[in-house]
Amino acid sequence: TTQYEMGSAVKGATVLAGYQDGMPHGQSYYDSGKLKFAGPVKKGSYTTSIGWADEVRALEKSSNVYMFYVAMRMAGITYTPGGPLPADLEDLKKMRYYYNQFGLGVKTGIDLPQESAGMQTNPKIVGGLLLDEAIGQFDTYTPLQLAQYVSTIANGGYRVQPRVVKSILQPESEKLGPVIEERSPNVLNRINNSQSDIAIVKQGFKRVTQTGTAAGAFGSLDVSGKTGTAQTQYYGT
């Protein structure tokens, strides 16, 4: 029922959105640590510069600049240092459409009341907000949406409806009664990505925990994941 900016955890969806929009596998961009436009300077990640990076390294090192380039590619913008950033609301809506496939920005369908779909606004001036969206620092999502999103990547592209109730049984005084209703798993949709698309993002998520931003956090456990930190207002702080 509450929602937050999810930060760089969204970057798996950003890469997969780029693929859906026509970005080829192995696309490389140069991360110099920041991009400078006519107005804002959009800063990079936790380090000053990553250098040339493909999508796997961009996920491993959580490159903001790489995701900025993916967003600009979707919007048909060619980066020129000190130049304009002419993104509009339709570009933002397109990215949201890709994110929706993972459950980000739409209700998960959980069998509980008053679920939030997250928070979205429709700004008159988009510009750098499109780039913020690509690194998880504009729209807000619920923790459950985040779980559904990363599960969709983990299971090969299927967005599954979360549930609290698996079955309903007839109440009896001494024991469980017969089953009245059995609720089977429900696939809400499949993302428009190939298995090879998803495999590359999984490789990036694996590298996060091995040599990337979460290296050493899990010891010898064989896990994949994605770090995320958002700069945001929280209860006025």
PDB file of C-alpha atoms in Angstrom:
ATOM      1  CA  THR A   1       0.000   0.000   0.000  1.00  0.00           C
ATOM      2  CA  THR A   2       3.044   2.296   0.104  1.00  0.00           C
ATOM      3  CA  GLN A   3       5.408   3.124  -2.723  1.00  0.00           C
ATOM      4  CA  TYR A   4       8.968   4.325  -3.117  1.00  0.00           C
ATOM      5  CA  GLU A   5      11.564   5.163  -5.754  1.00  0.00           C
ATOM      6  CA  MET A   6      13.395   1.891  -6.345  1.00  0.00           C
ATOM      7  CA  GLY A   7      16.681   3.290  -7.619  1.00  0.00           C
ATOM      8  CA  SER A   8      19.035   1.227  -9.742  1.00  0.00           C
ATOM      9  CA  ALA A   9      17.175  -2.013  -9.055  1.00  0.00           C
ATOM     10  CA  VAL A  10      15.040  -1.033 -12.075  1.00  0.00           C
ATOM     11  CA  LYS A  11      17.974  -1.279 -14.506  1.00  0.00           C
ATOM     12  CA  GLY A  12      17.231  -4.861 -15.537  1.00  0.00           C
ATOM     13  CA  ALA A  13      13.886  -3.653 -16.872  1.00  0.00           C
ATOM     14  CA  THR A  14      15.595  -0.707 -18.562  1.00  0.00           C
ATOM     15  CA  VAL A  15      17.943  -3.004 -20.507  1.00  0.00           C
ATOM     16  CA  LEU A  16      15.097  -5.340 -21.469  1.00  0.00           C
ATOM     17  CA  ALA A  17      13.030  -2.320 -22.529  1.00  0.00           C
ATOM     18  CA  GLY A  18      15.944  -1.270 -24.714  1.00  0.00           C
ATOM     19  CA  TYR A  19      15.935  -4.687 -26.393  1.00  0.00           C
ATOM     20  CA  GLN A  20      12.192  -4.444 -27.008  1.00  0.00           C
ATOM     21  CA  ASP A  21      12.776  -1.068 -28.631  1.00  0.00           C
ATOM     22  CA  GLY A  22      15.392  -2.478 -31.006  1.00  0.00           C
ATOM     23  CA  MET A  23      18.684  -2.175 -29.108  1.00  0.00           C
ATOM     24  CA  PRO A  24      21.045  -4.973 -30.187  1.00  0.00           C
ATOM     25  CA  HIS A  25      22.798  -7.363 -27.831  1.00  0.00           C
ATOM     26  CA  GLY A  26      26.264  -6.175 -26.885  1.00  0.00           C
ATOM     27  CA  GLN A  27      25.451  -2.494 -27.329  1.00  0.00           C
ATOM     28  CA  SER A  28      28.269  -0.456 -25.761  1.00  0.00           C
ATOM     29  CA  TYR A  29      28.285   3.121 -24.509  1.00  0.00           C
ATOM     30  CA  TYR A  30      31.041   5.161 -22.915  1.00  0.00           C
ATOM     31  CA  ASP A  31      30.380   6.035 -19.270  1.00  0.00           C
ATOM     32  CA  SER A  32      32.469   9.126 -18.515  1.00  0.00           C
ATOM     33  CA  GLY A  33      30.788   9.658 -15.143  1.00  0.00           C
ATOM     34  CA  LYS A  34      28.252  12.261 -16.261  1.00  0.00           C
ATOM     35  CA  LEU A  35      26.380  13.725 -19.207  1.00  0.00           C
ATOM     36  CA  LYS A  36      26.091  17.501 -19.618  1.00  0.00           C
ATOM     37  CA  PHE A  37      23.137  19.062 -21.388  1.00  0.00           C
ATOM     38  CA  ALA A  38      22.165  22.670 -22.047  1.00  0.00           C
ATOM     39  CA  GLY A  39      20.514  22.774 -18.646  1.00  0.00           C
ATOM     40  CA  PRO A  40      21.148  19.898 -16.248  1.00  0.00           C
ATOM     41  CA  VAL A  41      24.183  17.742 -15.607  1.00  0.00           C
ATOM     42  CA  LYS A  42      23.132  14.119 -15.188  1.00  0.00           C
ATOM     43  CA  LYS A  43      25.557  12.363 -12.904  1.00  0.00           C
ATOM     44  CA  GLY A  44      26.784   8.813 -13.151  1.00  0.00           C
ATOM     45  CA  SER A  45      26.952   5.995 -10.667  1.00  0.00           C
ATOM     46  CA  TYR A  46      28.862   5.315  -7.450  1.00  0.00           C
ATOM     47  CA  THR A  47      32.165   5.742  -9.291  1.00  0.00           C
ATOM     48  CA  THR A  48      33.351   8.646 -11.410  1.00  0.00           C
ATOM     49  CA  SER A  49      33.811   6.711 -14.641  1.00  0.00           C
ATOM     50  CA  ILE A  50      33.239   3.161 -15.814  1.00  0.00           C
ATOM     51  CA  GLY A  51      34.527   3.653 -19.345  1.00  0.00           C
ATOM     52  CA  TRP A  52      33.228   1.563 -22.218  1.00  0.00           C
ATOM     53  CA  ALA A  53      30.517  -0.827 -21.047  1.00  0.00           C
ATOM     54  CA  ASP A  54      28.101  -3.255 -22.623  1.00  0.00           C
ATOM     55  CA  GLU A  55      24.816  -4.089 -20.904  1.00  0.00           C
ATOM     56  CA  VAL A  56      26.336  -6.820 -18.695  1.00  0.00           C
ATOM     57  CA  ARG A  57      29.064  -4.543 -17.332  1.00  0.00           C
ATOM     58  CA  ALA A  58      26.542  -1.716 -17.005  1.00  0.00           C
ATOM     59  CA  LEU A  59      24.412  -3.903 -14.726  1.00  0.00           C
ATOM     60  CA  GLU A  60      27.435  -5.255 -12.862  1.00  0.00           C
ATOM     61  CA  LYS A  61      28.733  -1.756 -12.047  1.00  0.00           C
ATOM     62  CA  SER A  62      25.267  -0.128 -12.027  1.00  0.00           C
ATOM     63  CA  SER A  63      26.067   2.450 -14.683  1.00  0.00           C
ATOM     64  CA  ASN A  64      23.648   5.377 -14.683  1.00  0.00           C
ATOM     65  CA  VAL A  65      25.149   6.820 -17.851  1.00  0.00           C
ATOM     66  CA  TYR A  66      24.569   3.589 -19.800  1.00  0.00           C
ATOM     67  CA  MET A  67      20.883   3.665 -18.845  1.00  0.00           C
ATOM     68  CA  PHE A  68      20.700   7.338 -19.866  1.00  0.00           C
ATOM     69  CA  TYR A  69      21.902   6.344 -23.325  1.00  0.00           C
ATOM     70  CA  VAL A  70      19.323   3.522 -23.501  1.00  0.00           C
ATOM     71  CA  ALA A  71      16.553   6.000 -22.642  1.00  0.00           C
ATOM     72  CA  MET A  72      17.808   8.526 -25.196  1.00  0.00           C
ATOM     73  CA  ARG A  73      17.988   5.814 -27.846  1.00  0.00           C
ATOM     74  CA  MET A  74      14.307   5.011 -27.187  1.00  0.00           C
ATOM     75  CA  ALA A  75      13.453   8.705 -27.551  1.00  0.00           C
ATOM     76  CA  GLY A  76      15.498   9.103 -30.741  1.00  0.00           C
ATOM     77  CA  ILE A  77      17.878  11.584 -29.090  1.00  0.00           C
ATOM     78  CA  THR A  78      21.542  11.770 -30.082  1.00  0.00           C
ATOM     79  CA  TYR A  79      23.662  13.016 -27.203  1.00  0.00           C
ATOM     80  CA  THR A  80      25.643  16.187 -27.828  1.00  0.00           C
ATOM     81  CA  PRO A  81      27.644  17.641 -24.898  1.00  0.00           C
ATOM     82  CA  GLY A  82      25.922  20.879 -23.871  1.00  0.00           C
ATOM     83  CA  GLY A  83      23.077  20.181 -26.285  1.00  0.00           C
ATOM     84  CA  PRO A  84      19.319  19.849 -25.742  1.00  0.00           C
ATOM     85  CA  LEU A  85      17.412  16.976 -24.198  1.00  0.00           C
ATOM     86  CA  PRO A  86      14.127  17.115 -26.135  1.00  0.00           C
ATOM     87  CA  ALA A  87      12.294  14.183 -24.557  1.00  0.00           C
ATOM     88  CA  ASP A  88       8.520  14.528 -24.264  1.00  0.00           C
ATOM     89  CA  LEU A  89       5.674  12.867 -22.391  1.00  0.00           C
ATOM     90  CA  GLU A  90       5.171  10.263 -25.126  1.00  0.00           C
ATOM     91  CA  ASP A  91       8.749   9.065 -24.597  1.00  0.00           C
ATOM     92  CA  LEU A  92       8.068   8.702 -20.877  1.00  0.00           C
ATOM     93  CA  LYS A  93       4.830   6.835 -21.559  1.00  0.00           C
ATOM     94  CA  LYS A  94       6.674   4.444 -23.873  1.00  0.00           C
ATOM     95  CA  MET A  95       9.157   3.569 -21.151  1.00  0.00           C
ATOM     96  CA  ARG A  96       6.296   3.115 -18.691  1.00  0.00           C
ATOM     97  CA  TYR A  97       4.630   0.735 -21.165  1.00  0.00           C
ATOM     98  CA  TYR A  98       7.743  -1.436 -21.189  1.00  0.00           C
ATOM     99  CA  TYR A  99       7.961  -1.312 -17.374  1.00  0.00           C
ATOM    100  CA  ASN A 100       4.269  -2.241 -17.051  1.00  0.00           C
ATOM    101  CA  GLN A 101       5.017  -5.658 -18.537  1.00  0.00           C
ATOM    102  CA  PHE A 102       7.062  -6.440 -15.399  1.00  0.00           C
ATOM    103  CA  GLY A 103       4.324  -5.194 -13.050  1.00  0.00           C
ATOM    104  CA  LEU A 104       5.934  -1.803 -12.456  1.00  0.00           C
ATOM    105  CA  GLY A 105       3.280   0.909 -12.449  1.00  0.00           C
ATOM    106  CA  VAL A 106       0.338  -1.510 -12.552  1.00  0.00           C
ATOM    107  CA  LYS A 107      -1.295  -3.526  -9.788  1.00  0.00           C
ATOM    108  CA  THR A 108       0.202  -6.957  -9.165  1.00  0.00           C
ATOM    109  CA  GLY A 109      -3.213  -8.566  -8.681  1.00  0.00           C
ATOM    110  CA  ILE A 110      -2.550  -9.819  -5.161  1.00  0.00           C
ATOM    111  CA  ASP A 111      -5.647 -11.050  -3.305  1.00  0.00           C
ATOM    112  CA  LEU A 112      -5.562  -8.257  -0.727  1.00  0.00           C
ATOM    113  CA  PRO A 113      -7.542  -5.002  -0.663  1.00  0.00           C
ATOM    114  CA  GLN A 114      -6.274  -1.465  -1.292  1.00  0.00           C
ATOM    115  CA  GLU A 115      -3.186  -2.375  -3.291  1.00  0.00           C
ATOM    116  CA  SER A 116      -1.315   0.640  -4.655  1.00  0.00           C
ATOM    117  CA  ALA A 117      -0.242   0.723  -8.293  1.00  0.00           C
ATOM    118  CA  GLY A 118       2.566   3.133  -7.457  1.00  0.00           C
ATOM    119  CA  MET A 119       2.709   6.847  -8.213  1.00  0.00           C
ATOM    120  CA  GLN A 120       3.016   8.450 -11.653  1.00  0.00           C
ATOM    121  CA  THR A 121       2.721  12.057 -12.784  1.00  0.00           C
ATOM    122  CA  ASN A 122       2.530  13.536 -16.259  1.00  0.00           C
ATOM    123  CA  PRO A 123       4.938  16.481 -16.285  1.00  0.00           C
ATOM    124  CA  LYS A 124       4.707  19.151 -18.976  1.00  0.00           C
ATOM    125  CA  ILE A 125       8.496  19.248 -19.306  1.00  0.00           C
ATOM    126  CA  VAL A 126      10.077  15.773 -19.394  1.00  0.00           C
ATOM    127  CA  GLY A 127      13.721  16.232 -20.415  1.00  0.00           C
ATOM    128  CA  GLY A 128      15.932  14.860 -17.675  1.00  0.00           C
ATOM    129  CA  LEU A 129      12.985  13.144 -15.966  1.00  0.00           C
ATOM    130  CA  LEU A 130      13.100  10.470 -18.680  1.00  0.00           C
ATOM    131  CA  LEU A 131      16.688   9.769 -17.675  1.00  0.00           C
ATOM    132  CA  ASP A 132      15.687   9.698 -14.000  1.00  0.00           C
ATOM    133  CA  GLU A 133      12.989   7.162 -14.884  1.00  0.00           C
ATOM    134  CA  ALA A 134      15.605   4.892 -16.472  1.00  0.00           C
ATOM    135  CA  ILE A 135      17.514   4.656 -13.173  1.00  0.00           C
ATOM    136  CA  GLY A 136      14.501   4.333 -10.874  1.00  0.00           C
ATOM    137  CA  GLN A 137      14.395   7.876  -9.520  1.00  0.00           C
ATOM    138  CA  PHE A 138      11.091   9.258 -10.792  1.00  0.00           C
ATOM    139  CA  ASP A 139       8.041   6.959 -10.646  1.00  0.00           C
ATOM    140  CA  THR A 140       7.423   5.071  -7.421  1.00  0.00           C
ATOM    141  CA  TYR A 141       6.553   1.408  -6.921  1.00  0.00           C
ATOM    142  CA  THR A 142       5.539  -0.885  -4.081  1.00  0.00           C
ATOM    143  CA  PRO A 143       7.880  -3.499  -2.599  1.00  0.00           C
ATOM    144  CA  LEU A 144       5.508  -6.149  -3.972  1.00  0.00           C
ATOM    145  CA  GLN A 145       5.815  -4.727  -7.482  1.00  0.00           C
ATOM    146  CA  LEU A 146       9.589  -4.926  -7.100  1.00  0.00           C
ATOM    147  CA  ALA A 147       9.294  -8.591  -6.087  1.00  0.00           C
ATOM    148  CA  GLN A 148       7.036  -9.348  -9.049  1.00  0.00           C
ATOM    149  CA  TYR A 149       9.379  -7.538 -11.444  1.00  0.00           C
ATOM    150  CA  VAL A 150      12.524  -9.395 -10.424  1.00  0.00           C
ATOM    151  CA  SER A 151      10.636 -12.717 -10.303  1.00  0.00           C
ATOM    152  CA  THR A 152       9.515 -12.127 -13.893  1.00  0.00           C
ATOM    153  CA  ILE A 153      13.162 -11.951 -14.942  1.00  0.00           C
ATOM    154  CA  ALA A 154      14.133 -14.917 -12.759  1.00  0.00           C
ATOM    155  CA  ASN A 155      11.467 -17.261 -14.115  1.00  0.00           C
ATOM    156  CA  GLY A 156      12.123 -16.551 -17.786  1.00  0.00           C
ATOM    157  CA  GLY A 157       9.688 -13.733 -18.493  1.00  0.00           C
ATOM    158  CA  TYR A 158       6.357 -14.684 -16.929  1.00  0.00           C
ATOM    159  CA  ARG A 159       4.568 -12.202 -14.659  1.00  0.00           C
ATOM    160  CA  VAL A 160       2.775 -14.325 -12.108  1.00  0.00           C
ATOM    161  CA  GLN A 161      -0.042 -13.055  -9.911  1.00  0.00           C
ATOM    162  CA  PRO A 162       1.039 -13.124  -6.249  1.00  0.00           C
ATOM    163  CA  ARG A 163      -1.394 -14.632  -3.787  1.00  0.00           C
ATOM    164  CA  VAL A 164      -1.968 -15.044  -0.090  1.00  0.00           C
ATOM    165  CA  VAL A 165      -4.656 -17.736  -0.337  1.00  0.00           C
ATOM    166  CA  LYS A 166      -3.801 -21.029  -2.035  1.00  0.00           C
ATOM    167  CA  SER A 167      -6.950 -22.932  -1.111  1.00  0.00           C
ATOM    168  CA  ILE A 168     -10.169 -22.568   0.900  1.00  0.00           C
ATOM    169  CA  LEU A 169     -11.424 -25.477   2.977  1.00  0.00           C
ATOM    170  CA  GLN A 170     -14.716 -26.233   4.663  1.00  0.00           C
ATOM    171  CA  PRO A 171     -14.413 -25.374   8.383  1.00  0.00           C
ATOM    172  CA  GLU A 172     -14.883 -28.280  10.790  1.00  0.00           C
ATOM    173  CA  SER A 173     -14.425 -28.419  14.559  1.00  0.00           C
ATOM    174  CA  GLU A 174     -11.674 -31.047  14.868  1.00  0.00           C
ATOM    175  CA  LYS A 175      -9.952 -31.097  11.492  1.00  0.00           C
ATOM    176  CA  LEU A 176      -9.645 -29.444   8.120  1.00  0.00           C
ATOM    177  CA  GLY A 177     -12.684 -30.091   5.964  1.00  0.00           C
ATOM    178  CA  PRO A 178     -12.913 -30.742   2.225  1.00  0.00           C
ATOM    179  CA  VAL A 179     -11.508 -28.260  -0.246  1.00  0.00           C
ATOM    180  CA  ILE A 180     -14.062 -25.691  -1.422  1.00  0.00           C
ATOM    181  CA  GLU A 181     -11.777 -23.805  -3.763  1.00  0.00           C
ATOM    182  CA  GLU A 182      -8.238 -24.414  -5.072  1.00  0.00           C
ATOM    183  CA  ARG A 183      -6.389 -21.473  -6.617  1.00  0.00           C
ATOM    184  CA  SER A 184      -3.854 -22.426  -9.283  1.00  0.00           C
ATOM    185  CA  PRO A 185      -0.943 -20.195 -10.329  1.00  0.00           C
ATOM    186  CA  ASN A 186      -2.077 -17.460 -12.709  1.00  0.00           C
ATOM    187  CA  VAL A 187       0.256 -16.025 -15.350  1.00  0.00           C
ATOM    188  CA  LEU A 188      -0.819 -12.429 -16.048  1.00  0.00           C
ATOM    189  CA  ASN A 189       1.408 -11.872 -19.093  1.00  0.00           C
ATOM    190  CA  ARG A 190       4.749 -12.676 -20.662  1.00  0.00           C
ATOM    191  CA  ILE A 191       7.199  -9.872 -21.375  1.00  0.00           C
ATOM    192  CA  ASN A 192       8.024  -9.171 -25.031  1.00  0.00           C
ATOM    193  CA  ASN A 193      11.611 -10.363 -24.759  1.00  0.00           C
ATOM    194  CA  SER A 194      13.389 -13.438 -26.034  1.00  0.00           C
ATOM    195  CA  GLN A 195      15.052 -15.982 -23.776  1.00  0.00           C
ATOM    196  CA  SER A 196      18.425 -14.740 -25.024  1.00  0.00           C
ATOM    197  CA  ASP A 197      17.476 -11.195 -23.938  1.00  0.00           C
ATOM    198  CA  ILE A 198      16.601 -12.432 -20.469  1.00  0.00           C
ATOM    199  CA  ALA A 199      19.729 -14.615 -20.251  1.00  0.00           C
ATOM    200  CA  ILE A 200      21.975 -11.578 -20.776  1.00  0.00           C
ATOM    201  CA  VAL A 201      20.260  -9.636 -17.983  1.00  0.00           C
ATOM    202  CA  LYS A 202      20.534 -12.670 -15.731  1.00  0.00           C
ATOM    203  CA  GLN A 203      24.253 -12.742 -16.488  1.00  0.00           C
ATOM    204  CA  GLY A 204      24.489  -9.096 -15.438  1.00  0.00           C
ATOM    205  CA  PHE A 205      22.559  -9.797 -12.228  1.00  0.00           C
ATOM    206  CA  LYS A 206      24.923 -12.686 -11.482  1.00  0.00           C
ATOM    207  CA  ARG A 207      27.928 -10.419 -11.954  1.00  0.00           C
ATOM    208  CA  VAL A 208      26.426  -7.895  -9.510  1.00  0.00           C
ATOM    209  CA  THR A 209      26.871 -10.365  -6.648  1.00  0.00           C
ATOM    210  CA  GLN A 210      30.189 -11.793  -7.855  1.00  0.00           C
ATOM    211  CA  THR A 211      32.297  -8.812  -8.945  1.00  0.00           C
ATOM    212  CA  GLY A 212      29.895  -5.883  -8.979  1.00  0.00           C
ATOM    213  CA  THR A 213      28.136  -3.563  -6.564  1.00  0.00           C
ATOM    214  CA  ALA A 214      27.116  -6.397  -4.212  1.00  0.00           C
ATOM    215  CA  ALA A 215      30.377  -8.368  -4.409  1.00  0.00           C
ATOM    216  CA  GLY A 216      31.129 -10.155  -1.139  1.00  0.00           C
ATOM    217  CA  ALA A 217      27.687  -9.529   0.334  1.00  0.00           C
ATOM    218  CA  PHE A 218      26.529 -13.148   0.036  1.00  0.00           C
ATOM    219  CA  GLY A 219      29.676 -15.147   0.746  1.00  0.00           C
ATOM    220  CA  SER A 220      29.708 -18.428  -1.136  1.00  0.00           C
ATOM    221  CA  LEU A 221      25.951 -18.412  -1.842  1.00  0.00           C
ATOM    222  CA  ASP A 222      25.071 -18.771  -5.521  1.00  0.00           C
ATOM    223  CA  VAL A 223      22.696 -15.834  -5.993  1.00  0.00           C
ATOM    224  CA  SER A 224      21.926 -13.097  -8.493  1.00  0.00           C
ATOM    225  CA  GLY A 225      20.491  -9.677  -7.788  1.00  0.00           C
ATOM    226  CA  LYS A 226      20.601  -5.940  -8.328  1.00  0.00           C
ATOM    227  CA  THR A 227      21.506  -3.135  -5.952  1.00  0.00           C
ATOM    228  CA  GLY A 228      19.568   0.105  -5.855  1.00  0.00           C
ATOM    229  CA  THR A 229      19.858   3.412  -4.013  1.00  0.00           C
ATOM    230  CA  ALA A 230      17.440   6.295  -4.541  1.00  0.00           C
ATOM    231  CA  GLN A 231      17.958   9.934  -3.613  1.00  0.00           C
ATOM    232  CA  THR A 232      14.509  11.055  -2.544  1.00  0.00           C
ATOM    233  CA  GLN A 233      12.397  12.884  -0.012  1.00  0.00           C
ATOM    234  CA  TYR A 234      11.127  10.549   2.703  1.00  0.00           C
ATOM    235  CA  TYR A 235       8.628  12.001   5.185  1.00  0.00           C
ATOM    236  CA  GLY A 236      10.088  15.433   4.484  1.00  0.00           C
ATOM    237  CA  THR A 237      13.706  14.367   5.115  1.00  0.00           C
TER     238      THR A 237
END
